[in-house]
XYZ file of C-alpha atoms in Angstrom:
647
model
C 0.000 0.000 0.000
C 1.299 3.395 -0.897
C 1.826 5.790 1.939
C 1.132 9.451 2.106
C 4.066 11.473 0.775
C 6.597 11.858 3.610
C 6.487 15.685 3.743
C 2.691 15.647 3.859
C 2.580 12.874 6.467
C 5.230 14.443 8.715
C 3.729 17.861 8.354
C 0.249 16.655 9.317
C 1.401 14.548 12.291
C 3.766 17.297 13.419
C 1.015 19.873 13.298
C -1.366 17.641 15.250
C 1.231 16.695 17.891
C 2.495 20.247 18.210
C -1.060 21.478 18.549
C -1.968 18.959 21.226
C 1.419 19.385 22.956
C 1.128 23.169 23.064
C -2.379 22.863 24.401
C -1.245 20.474 27.141
C 1.805 22.577 27.983
C -0.235 25.763 28.184
C -2.856 24.055 30.325
C -0.135 22.419 32.501
C 1.821 25.622 32.962
C -1.311 27.439 33.878
C -2.240 24.732 36.330
C 1.291 24.711 37.823
C 1.291 28.487 38.162
C -2.067 28.435 39.895
C -0.896 25.529 42.101
C 2.382 27.260 42.908
C 0.653 30.510 43.765
C -1.919 28.683 45.883
C 0.744 26.644 47.738
C 2.811 29.710 48.371
C -0.201 31.618 49.653
C -1.285 28.660 51.831
C 2.226 28.204 53.276
C 2.452 31.906 54.033
C -0.875 31.696 55.787
C 0.302 28.572 57.660
C 3.498 30.301 58.726
C 1.522 33.349 59.795
C -0.910 31.178 61.710
C 1.955 29.168 63.286
C 3.662 32.355 64.368
C 0.417 33.635 65.820
C -0.191 30.336 67.630
C 3.345 30.358 69.038
C 3.052 33.908 70.328
C -0.397 33.162 71.761
C 0.958 30.127 73.546
C 3.935 32.081 74.852
C 1.623 34.873 75.962
C -0.470 32.456 77.949
C 2.461 30.557 79.406
C 4.456 33.683 80.155
C 1.753 35.346 82.228
C 1.534 32.367 84.601
C 5.111 31.109 84.725
C 6.627 34.525 85.205
C 4.387 35.121 88.227
C 5.403 31.786 89.799
C 9.013 32.398 88.800
C 9.392 29.260 86.698
C 11.946 30.639 84.271
C 13.521 27.293 83.456
C 10.208 25.837 82.465
C 9.500 28.843 80.334
C 12.884 28.398 78.599
C 12.079 24.794 77.781
C 8.718 25.827 76.283
C 10.485 28.376 74.142
C 13.047 25.828 72.982
C 10.282 23.329 72.188
C 8.576 25.886 69.953
C 11.910 26.531 68.223
C 12.038 22.931 67.042
C 8.964 23.397 64.870
C 9.574 23.606 61.081
C 10.402 27.018 59.645
C 10.892 28.538 63.158
C 14.025 30.695 63.291
C 13.730 32.258 66.707
C 11.350 32.388 69.687
C 11.892 35.023 72.437
C 10.177 36.437 75.519
C 11.184 39.994 76.391
C 10.167 42.061 79.485
C 9.043 45.673 79.310
C 12.620 46.853 79.777
C 13.818 44.954 76.731
C 15.549 42.248 78.713
C 15.342 38.653 77.490
C 13.335 36.406 79.761
C 13.616 33.336 77.522
C 15.230 32.674 74.156
C 15.249 29.723 71.816
C 19.052 29.756 71.655
C 20.820 28.540 74.749
C 23.906 30.726 74.399
C 23.527 34.411 73.726
C 26.131 37.155 74.224
C 23.748 39.672 75.819
C 20.554 39.702 77.750
C 19.265 42.778 75.974
C 17.107 41.985 72.959
C 18.220 45.180 71.268
C 21.739 43.797 71.089
C 20.584 40.595 69.414
C 17.998 42.006 66.939
C 18.542 45.780 66.760
C 16.342 46.101 63.671
C 13.302 44.942 65.647
C 13.637 47.361 68.555
C 11.068 49.836 67.266
C 8.510 47.101 66.547
C 9.089 45.550 69.996
C 8.708 48.924 71.719
C 5.516 49.668 69.730
C 3.934 46.374 70.802
C 5.077 46.787 74.409
C 4.035 50.377 74.861
C 0.823 50.458 72.827
C -0.298 46.909 73.486
C -0.863 46.244 69.763
C -0.078 42.999 67.988
C 2.592 43.538 65.317
C 2.918 41.494 62.094
C 6.051 42.000 60.029
C 7.451 40.546 56.823
C 11.050 41.535 56.399
C 14.580 40.252 55.823
C 16.964 39.204 58.596
C 20.511 38.236 57.782
C 19.588 38.068 54.089
C 16.668 35.711 54.634
C 12.992 36.558 54.220
C 11.144 36.106 57.498
C 7.711 36.599 59.058
C 7.751 38.174 62.517
C 4.867 38.007 64.994
C 5.110 40.214 68.121
C 2.358 39.772 70.758
C 2.272 41.914 73.963
C 1.275 40.355 77.350
C 0.837 41.632 80.923
C 2.027 40.286 84.278
C 1.656 41.324 87.923
C 5.390 41.362 88.198
C 5.490 44.209 85.692
C 3.223 46.385 87.847
C 0.013 48.174 86.954
C 1.546 51.073 85.087
C 0.708 49.592 81.645
C 4.050 47.870 81.336
C 3.949 44.877 79.030
C 6.270 42.149 77.945
C 6.261 40.718 74.392
C 6.396 37.237 72.898
C 8.371 37.174 69.653
C 8.226 34.433 66.954
C 10.398 34.677 63.818
C 9.481 32.262 60.975
C 11.783 31.339 58.007
C 10.068 32.153 54.648
C 13.043 30.891 52.585
C 12.537 27.412 53.883
C 8.862 27.747 53.076
C 9.693 28.841 49.527
C 12.091 25.911 49.170
C 9.307 23.566 50.242
C 6.967 25.252 47.785
C 9.575 25.027 44.998
C 10.153 21.330 45.704
C 6.397 20.721 45.457
C 6.273 22.769 42.211
C 9.202 20.859 40.661
C 7.667 17.559 41.651
C 4.355 18.580 40.085
C 6.150 19.829 36.949
C 8.028 16.565 36.497
C 4.841 14.615 36.995
C 2.967 16.775 34.463
C 5.818 16.614 31.925
C 5.924 12.853 32.089
C 2.160 12.736 31.786
C 2.247 15.131 28.806
C 4.853 12.975 27.040
C 2.775 9.860 27.677
C -0.349 11.629 26.400
C 1.504 12.883 23.298
C 2.809 9.402 22.560
C -0.664 8.040 22.941
C -2.050 10.792 20.745
C 0.629 10.066 18.132
C -0.384 6.443 18.120
C -4.061 7.401 17.839
C -3.295 9.850 15.007
C -1.301 7.198 13.192
C -4.027 4.621 13.569
C -7.175 6.690 13.247
C -6.029 9.490 10.899
C -2.798 8.892 9.011
C -3.393 5.290 7.968
C -6.964 5.922 6.721
C -5.712 9.023 4.944
C -2.909 6.968 3.376
C -5.508 4.511 2.062
C -7.626 7.374 0.765
C -4.545 8.957 -0.817
C -3.669 5.698 -2.541
C -7.203 5.396 -3.920
C -7.068 9.002 -5.167
C -3.638 8.430 -6.765
C -4.898 5.331 -8.527
C -8.049 7.180 -9.655
C -5.842 9.766 -11.394
C -4.281 6.929 -13.387
C -7.337 4.724 -13.995
C -9.997 7.502 -14.001
C -12.023 5.298 -11.639
C -12.270 5.661 -7.858
C -12.441 2.531 -5.647
C -13.368 3.375 -2.043
C -10.896 1.622 0.357
C -11.810 -0.013 3.684
C -12.092 2.991 5.993
C -13.336 3.258 9.604
C -16.882 4.420 10.196
C -15.931 7.866 11.341
C -15.412 11.303 9.808
C -12.633 10.044 7.484
C -14.866 7.215 6.300
C -17.644 9.750 5.748
C -15.153 11.957 3.879
C -14.083 9.017 1.705
C -17.704 8.103 0.930
C -18.508 11.706 -0.016
C -15.321 11.887 -2.076
C -16.371 8.734 -3.939
C -19.789 10.269 -4.542
C -18.271 13.578 -5.683
C -15.768 11.719 -7.880
C -18.618 9.833 -9.506
C -20.516 13.080 -10.098
C -17.386 14.784 -11.418
C -16.746 11.846 -13.689
C -20.332 12.049 -14.952
C -20.017 15.795 -15.423
C -16.705 15.347 -17.229
C -18.223 12.781 -19.529
C -21.181 15.102 -20.183
C -18.845 18.054 -20.627
C -16.686 16.016 -22.976
C -19.735 15.076 -25.013
C -20.850 18.710 -25.077
C -17.362 19.850 -26.086
C -17.252 17.209 -28.810
C -20.679 18.298 -30.045
C -19.618 21.931 -29.972
C -16.385 21.091 -31.762
C -18.261 19.161 -34.426
C -20.757 22.000 -34.750
C -17.973 24.587 -34.899
C -16.118 22.493 -37.436
C -19.240 22.271 -39.570
C -19.767 26.007 -39.144
C -16.132 26.756 -39.972
C -16.313 24.458 -42.998
C -19.458 26.262 -44.138
C -17.852 29.656 -43.486
C -14.746 28.553 -45.339
C -16.850 27.437 -48.281
C -18.755 30.730 -48.169
C -15.494 32.654 -48.046
C -14.167 30.634 -50.956
C -17.377 31.286 -52.887
C -17.266 34.979 -52.029
C -13.598 35.186 -52.970
C -14.367 33.398 -56.222
C -17.275 35.760 -56.919
C -15.192 38.761 -55.873
C -12.291 37.694 -58.061
C -14.644 37.216 -60.997
C -16.393 40.566 -60.591
C -14.138 42.954 -58.652
C -10.617 44.290 -58.933
C -8.929 43.748 -55.541
C -5.586 45.036 -54.293
C -3.910 45.448 -50.877
C -1.193 48.011 -50.226
C 0.992 48.634 -47.179
C 1.274 51.879 -45.241
C 3.794 53.166 -47.812
C 1.380 52.612 -50.688
C 3.287 49.608 -52.073
C 1.171 46.816 -53.550
C 1.334 43.574 -51.523
C -1.558 41.647 -53.124
C -3.608 41.719 -56.327
C -6.201 39.272 -57.620
C -6.462 37.855 -61.133
C -9.063 40.449 -62.170
C -6.598 43.233 -61.343
C -3.993 41.644 -63.613
C -6.580 41.091 -66.334
C -7.721 44.713 -66.402
C -4.305 46.364 -65.930
C -2.528 43.989 -68.379
C 0.312 43.593 -65.834
C 1.400 40.262 -64.323
C 1.277 39.712 -60.567
C 5.074 39.696 -60.389
C 5.208 43.092 -62.143
C 2.693 44.598 -59.710
C 3.910 43.378 -56.286
C 6.028 46.077 -54.646
C 4.918 48.773 -57.119
C 2.934 51.921 -56.318
C -0.450 52.773 -57.819
C 1.222 55.682 -59.593
C 2.119 53.014 -62.152
C -1.436 53.380 -63.562
C -1.632 57.200 -63.494
C -3.185 58.370 -66.748
C -2.576 62.073 -66.037
C -6.324 62.727 -66.061
C -6.643 63.638 -62.363
C -4.959 66.618 -60.720
C -2.376 66.065 -57.935
C -4.899 67.484 -55.437
C -7.198 64.551 -56.225
C -4.644 61.990 -55.010
C -3.579 64.205 -52.081
C -7.158 64.271 -50.825
C -7.383 60.495 -51.320
C -4.255 59.852 -49.233
C -5.308 62.284 -46.472
C -8.654 60.533 -46.157
C -7.386 56.967 -45.871
C -4.328 57.740 -43.707
C -6.748 59.209 -41.127
C -8.699 55.936 -41.056
C -11.665 56.964 -43.254
C -13.083 55.139 -46.269
C -12.658 56.760 -49.682
C -14.648 56.212 -52.858
C -14.530 57.756 -56.313
C -14.088 57.026 -60.014
C -10.479 56.857 -61.269
C -9.218 56.972 -64.845
C -6.221 54.592 -65.150
C -3.823 53.578 -67.900
C -3.103 49.888 -68.559
C 0.259 48.427 -69.505
C -0.605 48.532 -73.230
C -1.554 52.207 -72.993
C -5.306 51.658 -73.097
C -7.519 53.621 -70.727
C -9.850 51.987 -68.220
C -12.152 53.526 -65.626
C -12.743 51.991 -62.167
C -15.219 52.775 -59.392
C -12.855 52.368 -56.409
C -13.482 52.027 -52.670
C -10.424 52.084 -50.368
C -10.866 50.803 -46.790
C -8.111 51.296 -44.155
C -7.309 48.089 -42.217
C -6.353 48.760 -38.589
C -5.635 45.126 -37.518
C -6.120 46.040 -33.871
C -3.793 49.051 -34.031
C -4.718 52.692 -33.550
C -3.642 53.736 -37.043
C -4.082 51.992 -40.429
C -1.641 49.184 -41.199
C -2.855 48.292 -44.698
C -5.309 49.542 -47.302
C -7.821 47.316 -49.106
C -8.901 48.545 -52.554
C -12.000 47.059 -54.196
C -12.842 48.378 -57.663
C -15.332 47.774 -60.433
C -14.460 48.203 -64.077
C -16.835 50.939 -65.272
C -15.228 51.586 -68.648
C -18.406 50.470 -70.457
C -20.494 52.746 -68.253
C -18.206 55.677 -68.929
C -18.440 55.014 -72.696
C -22.232 54.811 -72.358
C -22.224 58.101 -70.424
C -20.149 59.654 -73.190
C -22.564 58.341 -75.791
C -25.451 59.610 -73.655
C -23.876 63.062 -73.537
C -23.543 63.007 -77.330
C -27.146 61.889 -77.708
C -28.257 64.558 -75.251
C -26.443 67.189 -77.234
C -28.077 65.910 -80.407
C -31.473 65.888 -78.713
C -30.951 69.453 -77.537
C -30.038 70.342 -81.128
C -33.205 68.622 -82.384
C -35.258 70.468 -79.765
C -33.793 73.737 -80.886
C -34.607 72.790 -84.489
C -38.143 71.882 -83.375
C -38.447 75.243 -81.635
C -37.219 76.881 -84.832
C -39.805 74.860 -86.759
C -42.496 75.980 -84.361
C -41.404 79.549 -84.816
C -41.453 79.155 -88.595
C -44.861 77.472 -88.364
C -46.276 80.171 -86.176
C -44.901 83.028 -88.190
C -43.484 82.233 -91.640
C -46.068 79.565 -92.615
C -49.112 81.208 -91.108
C -48.489 84.539 -92.815
C -48.918 83.301 -96.447
C -51.717 81.010 -95.254
C -53.585 83.980 -93.783
C -53.120 85.836 -97.118
C -54.556 82.867 -98.999
C -57.552 82.836 -96.652
C -57.934 86.616 -96.787
C -57.719 86.881 -100.609
C -59.929 83.825 -100.988
C -62.610 85.372 -98.800
C -62.316 88.688 -100.709
C -62.528 86.891 -104.047
C -65.628 85.075 -102.880
C -67.188 88.302 -101.663
C -66.360 90.557 -104.603
C -66.402 88.147 -107.528
C -68.574 85.305 -106.305
C -71.369 86.219 -108.652
C -69.018 86.295 -111.673
C -67.572 82.818 -111.081
C -69.293 79.855 -112.610
C -70.144 76.778 -110.615
C -66.779 75.146 -111.240
C -64.920 78.311 -110.163
C -67.026 78.541 -107.032
C -66.213 74.874 -106.253
C -62.509 75.465 -106.676
C -62.649 78.543 -104.498
C -64.552 76.652 -101.790
C -62.035 73.791 -101.864
C -59.158 76.244 -101.613
C -60.676 77.947 -98.550
C -61.412 74.588 -96.885
C -57.825 73.416 -97.534
C -56.479 76.665 -96.083
C -58.638 76.222 -92.964
C -57.464 72.618 -92.529
C -53.863 73.802 -92.942
C -54.497 76.436 -90.262
C -55.886 73.807 -87.853
C -52.967 71.477 -88.610
C -50.417 74.219 -87.926
C -52.169 75.105 -84.646
C -52.154 71.427 -83.582
C -48.466 71.106 -84.450
C -47.741 74.195 -82.384
C -49.736 72.777 -79.482
C -47.806 69.490 -79.725
C -44.413 71.244 -79.720
C -45.379 73.564 -76.853
C -45.909 70.561 -74.539
C -42.142 70.592 -73.914
C -41.007 73.981 -75.173
C -43.629 76.076 -73.357
C -44.312 73.776 -70.398
C -45.076 75.200 -66.959
C -43.785 73.981 -63.590
C -45.539 71.206 -61.671
C -47.721 72.504 -58.840
C -50.452 70.931 -56.698
C -53.743 71.320 -58.591
C -57.275 70.056 -58.115
C -58.397 67.965 -61.076
C -61.999 68.726 -60.090
C -61.332 72.416 -60.783
C -59.580 71.549 -64.058
C -62.563 69.433 -65.186
C -64.985 72.163 -64.163
C -63.169 74.628 -66.469
C -63.186 72.118 -69.353
C -66.929 71.482 -69.013
C -67.512 75.226 -68.952
C -65.673 75.575 -72.279
C -67.654 72.668 -73.790
C -70.973 73.716 -72.304
C -72.582 74.695 -75.640
C -71.443 71.534 -77.421
C -72.595 69.368 -74.478
C -76.046 70.926 -74.670
C -76.250 70.610 -78.438
C -75.395 66.893 -78.384
C -77.347 66.071 -75.221
C -74.225 64.648 -73.610
C -74.437 63.294 -70.065
C -71.233 63.460 -68.002
C -70.940 61.547 -64.695
C -67.746 62.246 -62.729
C -66.423 60.894 -59.433
C -64.481 63.261 -57.126
C -61.032 63.775 -58.590
C -57.812 64.097 -56.508
C -55.254 66.853 -56.037
C -51.955 66.018 -57.764
C -48.713 67.735 -58.803
C -49.115 68.683 -62.489
C -49.011 71.400 -65.158
C -52.483 73.065 -64.926
C -52.741 74.083 -68.606
C -51.697 70.644 -69.868
C -54.157 68.862 -67.562
C -56.882 71.124 -68.985
C -55.799 70.253 -72.543
C -55.713 66.514 -71.676
C -59.286 66.378 -70.346
C -60.612 68.664 -73.100
C -59.186 66.416 -75.849
C -60.543 63.203 -74.248
C -64.044 64.577 -73.590
C -64.202 66.233 -77.020
C -63.288 62.908 -78.685
C -65.943 61.092 -76.610
C -68.565 63.565 -77.814
C -67.302 63.590 -81.405
C -67.171 59.798 -81.893
C -70.710 59.121 -80.686
C -73.210 56.774 -82.339
C -75.884 58.123 -84.642
C -79.102 59.016 -82.832
C -77.575 58.009 -79.443
C -76.884 60.711 -76.866
C -73.297 60.483 -75.576
C -72.781 59.274 -71.977
C -69.363 59.881 -70.447
C -68.210 58.467 -67.086
C -65.044 59.574 -65.284
C -63.877 57.181 -62.535
C -60.783 57.299 -60.328
C -58.905 55.001 -57.910
C -55.519 55.061 -56.105
C -52.956 52.375 -56.964
C -49.378 51.549 -55.940
C -46.510 51.275 -58.408
C -42.900 50.812 -57.270
C -43.758 52.046 -53.738
C -45.233 55.280 -55.139
C -48.822 56.494 -55.108
C -50.602 56.848 -58.480
C -54.157 57.672 -59.537
C -55.822 55.680 -62.276
C -58.434 57.817 -64.109
C -60.836 56.106 -66.530
C -62.777 58.116 -69.159
C -65.563 55.799 -70.399
C -67.925 56.593 -73.316
C -70.691 54.781 -75.202
C -69.490 55.788 -78.652
C -68.583 53.879 -81.775
C -65.486 52.271 -80.231
C -62.537 50.983 -82.239
C -60.817 47.786 -83.243
C -58.359 46.683 -80.447
C -55.600 46.276 -83.039
C -55.529 50.076 -83.388
C -55.258 50.695 -79.607
C -51.669 51.865 -79.948
C -51.814 53.433 -83.407
C -54.354 56.099 -82.422
C -51.765 57.760 -80.111
C -49.366 58.354 -83.000
C -49.090 61.633 -84.975
C -51.544 62.164 -87.893
C -53.175 58.738 -87.385
C -56.876 58.708 -88.314
C -59.211 55.698 -88.366
C -61.941 57.569 -90.267
C -62.062 59.911 -93.257
C -62.170 63.692 -92.922
C -65.704 63.754 -94.273
C -66.932 61.458 -91.488
C -65.199 63.097 -88.515
C -63.263 66.353 -88.402
C -59.749 66.612 -86.964
C -56.038 66.296 -87.790
C -55.129 63.082 -85.934
C -52.870 64.892 -83.446
C -55.197 65.178 -80.404
C -54.468 61.775 -78.845
C -50.741 62.157 -79.645
C -50.852 65.371 -77.602
C -52.610 63.463 -74.769
C -49.911 60.780 -74.717
C -47.095 63.357 -74.688
C -48.750 65.264 -71.808
C -49.224 62.096 -69.737
C -45.673 60.884 -70.399
C -44.251 64.273 -69.415
C -46.040 63.853 -66.084
C -44.467 60.402 -65.545
C -47.687 58.543 -66.329
C -49.174 56.334 -68.992
C -52.284 56.344 -71.210
C -53.925 53.305 -72.851
C -57.306 52.448 -74.376
C -59.634 49.451 -74.051
C -62.374 49.177 -76.679
C -64.419 47.052 -79.035
C -66.240 48.229 -82.178
C -69.714 49.672 -81.342
C -69.090 49.079 -77.600
C -67.605 52.405 -76.605
C -64.067 53.098 -75.447
C -62.299 53.378 -72.078
C -59.238 55.603 -71.912
C -57.065 54.740 -68.867
C -54.759 57.507 -67.628
C -52.249 56.791 -64.815
C -50.779 59.886 -63.131
C -48.486 60.080 -60.040
C -49.667 61.813 -56.898
C -46.306 63.584 -56.638
C -43.708 64.147 -59.321
C -40.484 62.156 -58.932
C -37.330 63.922 -57.725
C -33.656 63.050 -58.084
C -33.700 61.390 -54.650
C -36.353 58.923 -55.852
C -33.858 57.451 -58.325
C -30.928 57.195 -55.842
């Protein structure tokens, strides 16, 4: 059986023995001190009492023996008292200080003052005052207790003269006796303490150290086998400790197994997650490499990494790019301040984005939309710079083409404005002369002309009038963009009310019924909205069925398109309708489905309606069948789009 490690074993037993030993020593010393003090006090009291008893006996004997003059008997009594333990001296002294009896047989003087001069004052005090005197002093270098007791006798007379009985007791001898008792008690207690400590050591070895050694061996083996076998332990606290340790070990083992399973599950889950993340990163890197131009530069602006797309666009190899600066691609298009601002932004830890015009290795130009992100890597200041770019050369070419087209469109618009000016001035002037001279010819020479001449004149005037209407319609069509007003909030109810007021006579003549739902307030050009409704209602009245009064309904509802609010307005009539295959053709310039003799007009009205609606960001369509009326559907936004709506 393995034992407890020697340092642990010795330390434990030493601590226990030292603890018990110190306790016993402290208790023993305390007991000895109390015993010593008590013995000393008791011996002092015994000495005091013995001295008092001696002096009392001498007082009694002296009073009688002195009167019968038995001095020899009195001397023997004194000498008998002197044989008692601790007695140093016994004396009987008369009032004159003369020794009547003394414990020593041979003395050099009969005067007590010659023998014990230091006690003269105490003897005189007791003799003269009649008081008992107790003294504790030193005689001849020895501590003593002195008892002086006065007594009277007829031989001394009646003048208050008193003799004294003196007993001197040896305290040193008493202290020696006390010390011998103390040493004897100390030896006895020391031997007892050693025996107790040996017994305690044996008990500790048997009841504590050996069970602990067994428990230690089981614990040591459990560290190797990961299984705890409870040894045979006594049914005491150590056995209880071992049982609880076995229980705790079992619980810890269970917890470790559970924790190990949890850790394994977490590791498997993390591995699956990391594998998925790695695949995602690989996919993202693949997608990024296929679509973006990526480069990493150090704090000095030197290229440390480029992807394949970078090499493809710049026409440089990776080996040619690593260690180079981005100045390698400078096309000279941007000013030095442009790159200074770029560097200031990123060196201060801020992202930077802009379009850059670069030059490839073969001299070709390519544009990139570049974002540069400073990489701190846990530091306070940037350590690297990540550049992610998109090749926007095609977009830049498209923008250039768009600018060219815009310039051409502006040129065409100016030409259209010039055409409108010519139409409104240069063309109308000769047309008005034709109409004016034709009317004058008809008035002044109408009677002279034959029927054929009158027919020619009438055809000429009708053609001039149609030309006038056509020119006016063309001017109206061109003014939709050239003379357009700003968009403002307007009430379509008020617009419709003005249109119906203008058409009031025609509505009454044709017996037209108009039913209109409440119309909304939208942002629009007021004059163009008026022209839109006037054209649609006029067409509904014009293209009515024979002998059928026109009925026109105007309905409205709000709809959502691309998260914006629109109003859908339907203008419904009960007219002649049209073939669905012409539903788009009727909105084109000069398109007529009927001859001029059947229905008047130039074929521009609905083209004007479409251009007005499209300028307002809306759309116009028609739903119809022949002889079943027509429904014109106009979609207009509640609010006109701004630049922010397209961001």
